[in-house]
Coordinates of C-alpha atoms and ligand atoms in Angstrom, one line a residue:
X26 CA 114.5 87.1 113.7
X27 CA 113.5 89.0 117.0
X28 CA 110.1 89.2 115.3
X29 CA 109.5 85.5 114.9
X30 CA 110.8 85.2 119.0
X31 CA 108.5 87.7 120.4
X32 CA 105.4 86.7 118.7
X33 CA 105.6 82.9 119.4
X34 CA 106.5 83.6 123.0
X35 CA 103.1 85.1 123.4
X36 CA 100.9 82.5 121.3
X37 CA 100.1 79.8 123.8
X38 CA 98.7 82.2 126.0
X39 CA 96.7 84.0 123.5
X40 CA 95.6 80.9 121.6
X41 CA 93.8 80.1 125.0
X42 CA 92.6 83.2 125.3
X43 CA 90.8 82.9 122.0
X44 CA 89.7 79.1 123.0
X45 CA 88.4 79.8 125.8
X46 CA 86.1 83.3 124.5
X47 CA 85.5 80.7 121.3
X48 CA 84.3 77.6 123.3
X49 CA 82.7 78.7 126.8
X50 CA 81.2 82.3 126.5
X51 CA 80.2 82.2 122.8
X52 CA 77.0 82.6 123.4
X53 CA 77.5 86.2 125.4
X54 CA 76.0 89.0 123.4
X55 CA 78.7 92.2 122.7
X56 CA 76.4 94.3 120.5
X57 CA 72.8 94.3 118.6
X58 CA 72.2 95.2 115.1
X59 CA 70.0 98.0 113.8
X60 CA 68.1 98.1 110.3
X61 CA 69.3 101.4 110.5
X62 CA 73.5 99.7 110.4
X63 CA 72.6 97.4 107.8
X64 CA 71.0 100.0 105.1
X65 CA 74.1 102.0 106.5
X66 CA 77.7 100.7 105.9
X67 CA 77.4 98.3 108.9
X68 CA 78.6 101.3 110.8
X69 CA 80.1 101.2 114.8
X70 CA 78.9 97.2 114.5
X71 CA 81.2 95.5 116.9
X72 CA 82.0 91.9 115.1
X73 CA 86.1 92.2 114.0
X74 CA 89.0 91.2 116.6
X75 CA 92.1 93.1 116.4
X76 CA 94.5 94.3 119.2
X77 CA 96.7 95.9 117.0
X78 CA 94.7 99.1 117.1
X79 CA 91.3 100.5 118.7
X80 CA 90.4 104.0 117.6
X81 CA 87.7 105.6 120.6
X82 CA 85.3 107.7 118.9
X83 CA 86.1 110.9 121.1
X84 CA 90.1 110.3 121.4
X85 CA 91.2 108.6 118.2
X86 CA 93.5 106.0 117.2
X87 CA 96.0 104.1 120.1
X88 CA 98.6 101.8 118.3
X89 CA 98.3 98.7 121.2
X90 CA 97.4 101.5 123.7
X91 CA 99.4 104.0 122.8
X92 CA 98.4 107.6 121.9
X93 CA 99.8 109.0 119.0
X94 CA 101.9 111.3 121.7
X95 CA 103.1 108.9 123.1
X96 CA 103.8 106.9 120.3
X97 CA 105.8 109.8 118.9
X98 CA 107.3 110.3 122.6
X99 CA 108.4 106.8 123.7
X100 CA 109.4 104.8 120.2
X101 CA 113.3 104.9 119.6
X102 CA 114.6 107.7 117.4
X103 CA 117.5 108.3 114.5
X104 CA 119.9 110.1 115.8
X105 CA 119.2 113.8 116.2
X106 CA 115.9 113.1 114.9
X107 CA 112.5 114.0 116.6
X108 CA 110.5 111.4 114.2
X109 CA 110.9 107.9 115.5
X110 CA 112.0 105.1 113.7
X111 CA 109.2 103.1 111.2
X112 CA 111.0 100.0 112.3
X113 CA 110.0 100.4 115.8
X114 CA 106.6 101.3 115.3
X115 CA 106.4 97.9 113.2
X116 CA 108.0 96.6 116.5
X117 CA 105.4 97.9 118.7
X118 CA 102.3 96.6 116.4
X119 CA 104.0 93.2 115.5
X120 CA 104.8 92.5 119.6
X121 CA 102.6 95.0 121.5
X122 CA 105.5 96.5 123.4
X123 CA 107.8 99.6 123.1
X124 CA 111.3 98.7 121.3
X125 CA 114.6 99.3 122.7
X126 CA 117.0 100.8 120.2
X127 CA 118.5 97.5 119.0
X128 CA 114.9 95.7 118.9
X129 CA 114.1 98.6 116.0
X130 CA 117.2 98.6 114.6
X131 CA 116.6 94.9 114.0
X132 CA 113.8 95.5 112.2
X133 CA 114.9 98.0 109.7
X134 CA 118.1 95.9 109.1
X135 CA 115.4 92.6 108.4
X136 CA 113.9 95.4 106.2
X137 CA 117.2 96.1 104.4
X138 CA 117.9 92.5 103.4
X139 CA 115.1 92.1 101.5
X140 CA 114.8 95.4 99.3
X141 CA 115.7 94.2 96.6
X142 CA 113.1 93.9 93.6
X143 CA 113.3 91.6 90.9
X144 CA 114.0 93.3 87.8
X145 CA 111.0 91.9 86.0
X146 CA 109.0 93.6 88.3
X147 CA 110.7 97.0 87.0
X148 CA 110.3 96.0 83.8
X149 CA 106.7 95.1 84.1
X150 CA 106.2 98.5 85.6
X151 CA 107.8 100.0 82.3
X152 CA 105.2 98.8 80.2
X153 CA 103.0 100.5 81.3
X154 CA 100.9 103.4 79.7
X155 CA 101.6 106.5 81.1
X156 CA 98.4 107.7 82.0
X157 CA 98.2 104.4 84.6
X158 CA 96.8 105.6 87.8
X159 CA 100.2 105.2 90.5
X160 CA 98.0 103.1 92.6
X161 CA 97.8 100.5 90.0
X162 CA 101.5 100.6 89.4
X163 CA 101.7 99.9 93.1
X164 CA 99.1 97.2 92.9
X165 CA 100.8 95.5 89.7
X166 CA 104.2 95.8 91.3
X167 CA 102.6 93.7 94.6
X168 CA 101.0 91.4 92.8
X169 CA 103.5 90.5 90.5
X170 CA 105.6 89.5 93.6
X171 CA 102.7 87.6 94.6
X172 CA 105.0 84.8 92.9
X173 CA 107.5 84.5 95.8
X174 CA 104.9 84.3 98.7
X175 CA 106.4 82.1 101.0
X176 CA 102.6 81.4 102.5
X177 CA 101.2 79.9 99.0
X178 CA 104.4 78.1 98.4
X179 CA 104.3 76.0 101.8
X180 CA 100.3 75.7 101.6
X181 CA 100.8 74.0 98.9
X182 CA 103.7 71.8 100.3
X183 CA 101.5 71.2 103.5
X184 CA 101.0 72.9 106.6
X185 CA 99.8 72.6 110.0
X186 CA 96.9 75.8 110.8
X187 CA 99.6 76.1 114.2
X188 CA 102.4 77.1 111.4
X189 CA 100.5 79.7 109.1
X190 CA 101.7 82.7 110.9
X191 CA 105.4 82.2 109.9
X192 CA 105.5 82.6 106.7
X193 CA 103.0 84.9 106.9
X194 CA 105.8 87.4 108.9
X195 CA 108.2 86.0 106.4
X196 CA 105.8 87.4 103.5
X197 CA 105.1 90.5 105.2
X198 CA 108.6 91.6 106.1
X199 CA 109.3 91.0 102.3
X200 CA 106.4 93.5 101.0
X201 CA 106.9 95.9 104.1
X202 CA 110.6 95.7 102.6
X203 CA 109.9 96.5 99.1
X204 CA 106.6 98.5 98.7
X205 CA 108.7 101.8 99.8
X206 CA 111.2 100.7 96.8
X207 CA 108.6 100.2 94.8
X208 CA 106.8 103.7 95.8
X209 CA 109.6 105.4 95.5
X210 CA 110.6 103.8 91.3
X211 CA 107.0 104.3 90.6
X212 CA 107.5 108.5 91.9
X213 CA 110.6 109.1 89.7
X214 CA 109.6 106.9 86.8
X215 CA 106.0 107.9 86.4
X216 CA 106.9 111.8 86.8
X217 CA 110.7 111.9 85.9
X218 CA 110.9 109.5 83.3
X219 CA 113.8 107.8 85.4
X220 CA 114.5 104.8 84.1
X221 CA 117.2 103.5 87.0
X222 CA 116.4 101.2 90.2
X223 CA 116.2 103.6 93.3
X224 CA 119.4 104.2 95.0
X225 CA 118.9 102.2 98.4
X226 CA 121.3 102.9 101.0
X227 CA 121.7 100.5 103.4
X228 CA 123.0 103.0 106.2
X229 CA 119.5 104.7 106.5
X230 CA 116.2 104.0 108.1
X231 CA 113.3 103.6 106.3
X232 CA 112.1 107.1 105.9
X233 CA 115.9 108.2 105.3
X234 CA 115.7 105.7 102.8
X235 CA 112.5 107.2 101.2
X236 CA 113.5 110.5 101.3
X237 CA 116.7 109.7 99.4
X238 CA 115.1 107.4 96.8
X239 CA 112.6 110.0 96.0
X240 CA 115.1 112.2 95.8
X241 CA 113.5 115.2 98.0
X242 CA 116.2 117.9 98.2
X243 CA 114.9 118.9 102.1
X244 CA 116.1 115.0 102.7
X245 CA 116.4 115.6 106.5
X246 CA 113.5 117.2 106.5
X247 CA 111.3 114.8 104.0
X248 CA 113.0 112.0 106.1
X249 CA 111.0 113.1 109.4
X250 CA 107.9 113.7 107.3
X251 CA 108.4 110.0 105.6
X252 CA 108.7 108.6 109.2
X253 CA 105.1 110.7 110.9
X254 CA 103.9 109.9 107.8
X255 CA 104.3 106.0 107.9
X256 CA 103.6 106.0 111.2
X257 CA 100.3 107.3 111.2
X258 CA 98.7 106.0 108.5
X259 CA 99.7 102.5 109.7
X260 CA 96.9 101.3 111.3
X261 CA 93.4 102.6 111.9
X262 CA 91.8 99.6 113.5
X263 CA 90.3 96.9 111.4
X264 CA 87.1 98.2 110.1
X265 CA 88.2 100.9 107.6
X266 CA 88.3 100.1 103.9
X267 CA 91.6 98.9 103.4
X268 CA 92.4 97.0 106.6
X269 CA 89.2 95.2 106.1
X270 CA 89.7 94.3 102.4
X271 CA 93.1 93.0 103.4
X272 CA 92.1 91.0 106.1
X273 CA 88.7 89.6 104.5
X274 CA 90.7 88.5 101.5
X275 CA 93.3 87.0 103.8
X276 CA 90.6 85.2 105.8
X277 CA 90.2 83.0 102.7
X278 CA 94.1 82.3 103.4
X279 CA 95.0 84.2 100.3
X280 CA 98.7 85.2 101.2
X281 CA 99.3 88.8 101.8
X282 CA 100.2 89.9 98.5
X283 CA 96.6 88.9 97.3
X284 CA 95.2 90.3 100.7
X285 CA 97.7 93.6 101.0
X286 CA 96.2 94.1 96.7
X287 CA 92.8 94.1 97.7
X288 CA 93.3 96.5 100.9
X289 CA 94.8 99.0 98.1
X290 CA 92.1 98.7 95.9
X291 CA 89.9 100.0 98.5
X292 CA 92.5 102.8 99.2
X293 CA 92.2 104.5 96.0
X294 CA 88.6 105.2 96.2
X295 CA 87.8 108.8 97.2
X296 CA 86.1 108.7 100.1
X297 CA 89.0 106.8 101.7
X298 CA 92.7 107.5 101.1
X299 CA 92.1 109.7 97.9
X300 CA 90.7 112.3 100.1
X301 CA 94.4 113.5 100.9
X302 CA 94.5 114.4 97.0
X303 CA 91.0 115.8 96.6
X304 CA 91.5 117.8 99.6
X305 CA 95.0 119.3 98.8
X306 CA 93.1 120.0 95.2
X307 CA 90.2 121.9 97.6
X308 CA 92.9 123.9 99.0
X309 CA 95.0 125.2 96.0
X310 CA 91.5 125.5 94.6
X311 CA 90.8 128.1 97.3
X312 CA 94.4 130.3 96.6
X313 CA 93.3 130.3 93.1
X314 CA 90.4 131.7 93.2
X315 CA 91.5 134.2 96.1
X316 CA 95.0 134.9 95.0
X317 CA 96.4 133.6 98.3
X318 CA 94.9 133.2 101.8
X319 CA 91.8 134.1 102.0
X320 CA 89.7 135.9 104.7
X321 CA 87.8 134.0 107.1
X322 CA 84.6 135.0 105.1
X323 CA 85.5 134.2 101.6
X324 CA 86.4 131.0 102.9
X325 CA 83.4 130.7 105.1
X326 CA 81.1 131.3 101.6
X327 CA 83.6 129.4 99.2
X328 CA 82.9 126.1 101.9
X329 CA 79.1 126.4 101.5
X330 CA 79.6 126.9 97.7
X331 CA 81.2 123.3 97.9
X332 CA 78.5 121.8 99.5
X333 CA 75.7 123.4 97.8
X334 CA 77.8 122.2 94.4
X335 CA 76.5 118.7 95.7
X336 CA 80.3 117.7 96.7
X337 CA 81.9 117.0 99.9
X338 CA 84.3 119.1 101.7
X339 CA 87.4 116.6 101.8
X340 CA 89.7 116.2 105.0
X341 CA 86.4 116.3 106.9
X342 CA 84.6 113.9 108.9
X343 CA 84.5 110.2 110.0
X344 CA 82.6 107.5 110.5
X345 CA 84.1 106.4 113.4
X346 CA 86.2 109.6 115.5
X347 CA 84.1 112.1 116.7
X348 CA 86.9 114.8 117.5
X349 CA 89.7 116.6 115.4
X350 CA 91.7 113.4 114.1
X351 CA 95.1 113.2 116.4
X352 CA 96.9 112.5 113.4
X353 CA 95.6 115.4 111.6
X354 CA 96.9 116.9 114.8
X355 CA 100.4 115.5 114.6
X356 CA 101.0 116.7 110.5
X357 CA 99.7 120.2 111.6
X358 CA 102.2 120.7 114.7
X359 CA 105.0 119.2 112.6
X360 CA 104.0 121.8 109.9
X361 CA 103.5 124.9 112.3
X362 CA 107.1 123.9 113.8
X363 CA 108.7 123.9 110.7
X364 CA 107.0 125.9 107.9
X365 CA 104.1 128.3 110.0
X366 CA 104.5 130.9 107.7
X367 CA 103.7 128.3 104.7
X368 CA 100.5 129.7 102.6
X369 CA 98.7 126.3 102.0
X370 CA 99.9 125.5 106.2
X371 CA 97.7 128.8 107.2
X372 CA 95.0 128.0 104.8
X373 CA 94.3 124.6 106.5
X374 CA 94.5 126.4 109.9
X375 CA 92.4 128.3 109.0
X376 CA 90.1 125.7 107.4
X377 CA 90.5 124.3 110.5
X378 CA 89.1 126.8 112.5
X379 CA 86.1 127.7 109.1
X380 CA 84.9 124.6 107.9
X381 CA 83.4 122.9 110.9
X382 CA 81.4 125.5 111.6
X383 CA 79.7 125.0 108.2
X384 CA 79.5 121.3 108.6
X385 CA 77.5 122.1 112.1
X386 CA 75.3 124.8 110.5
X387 CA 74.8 122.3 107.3
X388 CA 73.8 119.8 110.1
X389 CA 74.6 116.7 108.1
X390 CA 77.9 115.4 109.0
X391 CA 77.7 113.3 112.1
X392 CA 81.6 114.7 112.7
X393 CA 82.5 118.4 111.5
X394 CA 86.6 117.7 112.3
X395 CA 89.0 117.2 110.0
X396 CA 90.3 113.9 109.7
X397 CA 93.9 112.9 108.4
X398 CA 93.9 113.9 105.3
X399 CA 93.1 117.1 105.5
X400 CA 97.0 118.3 106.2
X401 CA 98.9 115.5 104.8
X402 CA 98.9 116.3 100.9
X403 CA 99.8 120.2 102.3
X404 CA 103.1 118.3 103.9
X405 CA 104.1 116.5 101.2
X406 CA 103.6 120.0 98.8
X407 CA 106.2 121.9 100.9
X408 CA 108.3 119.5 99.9
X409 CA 108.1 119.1 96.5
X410 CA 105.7 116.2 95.8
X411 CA 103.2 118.0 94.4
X412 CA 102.0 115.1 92.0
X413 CA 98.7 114.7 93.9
X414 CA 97.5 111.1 92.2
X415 CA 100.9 109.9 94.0
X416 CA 99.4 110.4 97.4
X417 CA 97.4 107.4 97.9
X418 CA 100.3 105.4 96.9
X419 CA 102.4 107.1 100.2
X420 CA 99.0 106.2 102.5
X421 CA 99.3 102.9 100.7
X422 CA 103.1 102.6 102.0
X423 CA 102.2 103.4 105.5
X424 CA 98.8 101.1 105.7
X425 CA 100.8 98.2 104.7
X426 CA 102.7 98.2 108.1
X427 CA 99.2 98.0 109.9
X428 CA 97.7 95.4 107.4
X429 CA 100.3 93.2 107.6
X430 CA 100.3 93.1 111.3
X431 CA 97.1 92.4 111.2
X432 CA 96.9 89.6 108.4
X433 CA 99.5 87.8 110.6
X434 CA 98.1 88.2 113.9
X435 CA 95.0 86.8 112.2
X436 CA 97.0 83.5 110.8
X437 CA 98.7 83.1 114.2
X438 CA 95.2 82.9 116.1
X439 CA 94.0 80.5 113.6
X440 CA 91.1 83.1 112.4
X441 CA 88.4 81.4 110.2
X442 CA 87.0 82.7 106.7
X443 CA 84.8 86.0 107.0
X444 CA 81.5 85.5 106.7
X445 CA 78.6 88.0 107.8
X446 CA 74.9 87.2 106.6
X447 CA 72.8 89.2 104.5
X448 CA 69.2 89.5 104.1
X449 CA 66.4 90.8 101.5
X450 CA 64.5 94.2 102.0
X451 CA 61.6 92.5 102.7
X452 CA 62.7 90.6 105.3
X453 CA 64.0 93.9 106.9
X454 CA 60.9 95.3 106.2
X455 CA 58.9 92.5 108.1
X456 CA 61.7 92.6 111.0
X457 CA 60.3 96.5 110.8
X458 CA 56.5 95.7 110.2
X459 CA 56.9 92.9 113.5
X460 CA 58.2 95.6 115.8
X461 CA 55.4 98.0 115.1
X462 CA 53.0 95.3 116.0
X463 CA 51.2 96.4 119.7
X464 CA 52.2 94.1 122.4
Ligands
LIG510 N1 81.4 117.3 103.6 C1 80.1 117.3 103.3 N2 79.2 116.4 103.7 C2 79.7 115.5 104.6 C3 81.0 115.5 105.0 C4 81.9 116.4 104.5 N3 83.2 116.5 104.8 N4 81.2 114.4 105.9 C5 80.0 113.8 106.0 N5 79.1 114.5 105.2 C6 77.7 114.1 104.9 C7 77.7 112.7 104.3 O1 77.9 112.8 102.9 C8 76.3 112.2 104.6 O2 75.4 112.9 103.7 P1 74.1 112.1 103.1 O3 73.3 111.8 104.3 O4 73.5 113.1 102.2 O5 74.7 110.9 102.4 C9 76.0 112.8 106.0 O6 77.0 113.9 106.1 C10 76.3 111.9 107.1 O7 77.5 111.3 107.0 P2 78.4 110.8 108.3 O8 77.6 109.7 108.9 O9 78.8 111.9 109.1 O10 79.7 110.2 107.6 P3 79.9 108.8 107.0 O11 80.3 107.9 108.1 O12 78.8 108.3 106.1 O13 81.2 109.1 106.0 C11 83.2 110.1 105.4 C12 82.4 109.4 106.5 C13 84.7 110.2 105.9 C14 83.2 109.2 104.2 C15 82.6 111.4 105.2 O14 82.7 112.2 106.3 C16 83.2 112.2 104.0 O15 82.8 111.9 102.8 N6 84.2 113.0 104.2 C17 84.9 113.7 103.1 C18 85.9 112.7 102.4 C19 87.0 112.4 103.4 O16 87.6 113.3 104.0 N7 87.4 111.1 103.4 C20 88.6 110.6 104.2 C21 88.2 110.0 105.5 C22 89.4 109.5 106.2 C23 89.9 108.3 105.6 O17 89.4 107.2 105.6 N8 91.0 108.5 104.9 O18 91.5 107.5 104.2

């Protein structure tokens, strides 16, 4: 598999890399740490390795270097398509370089051979009450595949640390494989009370695939939407809630289904990747009370009546970017090309153009942008998903591409287990008591 060829042509090199930063310069200092970052979410503290992904504070995320532009520009299309391909993006984080054509294609047929879900995993699913969240469908459905992990089975067997990173691709182009399967299932079942295995068609690309097992009846269109939307909630870099959970848990060399199960477990909290559903709710909230779009100073007021309610205005801010989210960007040209005229599309414009001024005059938030999610759930409502507690499960799709480039990437440079100290307040409050002292 061209995967398995490209990556181990790179890992002497790298390996030495990592040796050498390990062994002769581990003593050079890359960053302090405040009281100020431990009392607050260990935030901007440089201590995780990843070259998968960097997001800058003021330009947002680059997927190995690439802008999200250019990522959209230079990866390999469907034909007659203008979203590219998921299996070249997978490409581009798994190797670090732009695809051809047939090195995507490669992946997405690595993809189609192992689709296929077990049928206990369906029938587990069934089971299920029907008031069971989608994101724990998902996270059952992983887990109960956990059983087939190709990493436990030859850990157990014996293993050199050299070898880890080869079943750990092997895992993760099984769950890449699956989870849209899965997603999809989960979608018609939960809300449709479909009972049959999704109709996977080996002819089309992952988000063609996707579109048709969800059974969108825009399929070209939900097709490019599945794609922009895979692609950019792939990777974020590594500190964010779900790629950390991942790869903490697989730094304990739990294999990826344990690792990937965690990551979604910190997805579905609301501050991280149920914000696109809360902030969709925020917007149909807003035609409600207004009958429509409203004017600039309803919506002025009706912000500041959020935030005086105690509650957070959702699709805005970040604790890293500092600058509208380019991938908030990318969802709102896709929907101003396609469907301007869209009431929910002009109500996030104009949110857009509303809200951070009230963040600024509130004078709280450190960033008064939107961030991703504060278009993506209107996407996905033009198109007929409008079952919001399904959209973490579609973020959850796309961050296991990211995840698992990551959890491998850490196996194949031999990463060790995670683990950051911790102190008491009092020894905080001496550090704090010691540098008050005179000199
Ligand atoms: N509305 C109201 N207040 C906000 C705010 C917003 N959109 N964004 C930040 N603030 C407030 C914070 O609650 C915090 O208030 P307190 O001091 O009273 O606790 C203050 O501003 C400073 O916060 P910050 O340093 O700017 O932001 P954090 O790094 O602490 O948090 C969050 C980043 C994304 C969690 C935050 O901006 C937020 O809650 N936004 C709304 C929810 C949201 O959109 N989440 C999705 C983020 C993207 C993501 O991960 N998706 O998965």
């Amino acid at each position: 598999m061209i995967l398995y060829e490209k990556i181990a042509a790179q890992l002497p090199a790298w390996r030495e890399r990592i040796k050498s930063l390990a062994k002769d310069h581990a003593e050079v200092v890359v960053d302090k740490v405040t009281v100020g970052q431990i009392v607050g979410g260990m935030r901007d503290i440089k201590s995780l390795l990843t070259d998968v992904s960097y997001v800058d504070s003021n330009e947002g995320i680059r997927f190995r270097g690439l802008s999200i532009p250019e990522v959209l520009k230079k990866l390999p299309k469907p034909r007659g398509a203008k979203i590219p391909l998921v299996g070249g993006l997978y490409y581009l984080l798994m190797v670090g370089e732009i695809p051809t054509m047939e090195e995507a294609m490669a992946v997405e047929d690595e993809w189609d051979k192992r689709a296929e879900i077990p049928d206990y995993v369906y029938k587990m699913l069934k089971t299920m009450p029907k008031d069971a969240h989608p994101m724990i469908l998902l996270n059952l459905a992983v887990m109960s595949l956990e059983r087939n992990s190709a990493f436990a089975r030859k850990y157990r067997e014996g293993m050199k640390k050299d070898e880890y990173w080869e079943p750990a691709l092997e895992d993760s182009l099984d769950l890449t494989a699956k989870i849209p399967v899965i997603a999809a299932f989960i979608y018609r079942y939960k809300y449709f009370g479909e009972k049959k295995k999704p109709g996977y068609n080996v002819k089309l690309d992952y988000g063609a695939n996707f579109a048709r097992m969800m059974k969108i009846s825009d399929k070209k269109g939900y097709a490019d939407l599945s794609r922009l939307y895979f692609i950019l909630h792939s990777d974020h870099e590594s500190g964010n809630v779900s790629a950390h959970s991942t790869h903490l848990v697989g730094s304990s060399l739990s294999d990826i289904y344990f690792a990937y199960s965690a990551g979604l477990s910190g997805l579905a909290g609301p501050l991280h990747g149920l914000a696109n559903q809360e902030c969709l709710a925020w917007l149909l909230e807003v035609i409600k009370r207004f009958d429509g779009v409203p004017s600039r100073d309803d919506l002025y007021k009706f912000a500041w009546d959020t935030l005086n309610s105690g509650k957070v205005i959702p699709g805005y801010g970040h604790a890293v970017l500092r600058v509208p989210d380019p991938r908030f960007t990318a969802q709102m040209e896709f929907a101003k090309a396609r469907f301007p005229h869209d009431d929910l599309v002009r109500l996030a414009d104009m949110v857009f153009d509303v809200v951070p001024t009230v963040l600024k005059e509130q004078g709280k938030a450190k960033n008064p942008a939107p961030n991703v999610d504060a278009i993506s759930g209107t996407l996905q409502y033009y198109y007929g998903v409008r079952e919001f507690d399904f959209y973490t499960v579609l973020f959850g799709v796309g961050r296991a591409l990211g995840v698992t480039a990551n959890y491998v990437w850490s196996r194949a440079l031999g990463m060790p287990i995670e683990r950051p100290k911790s102190v008491t307040t009092k020894m905080l409050e001496e550090a704090v008591a010691k540098s008050l002292q005179p000199l």
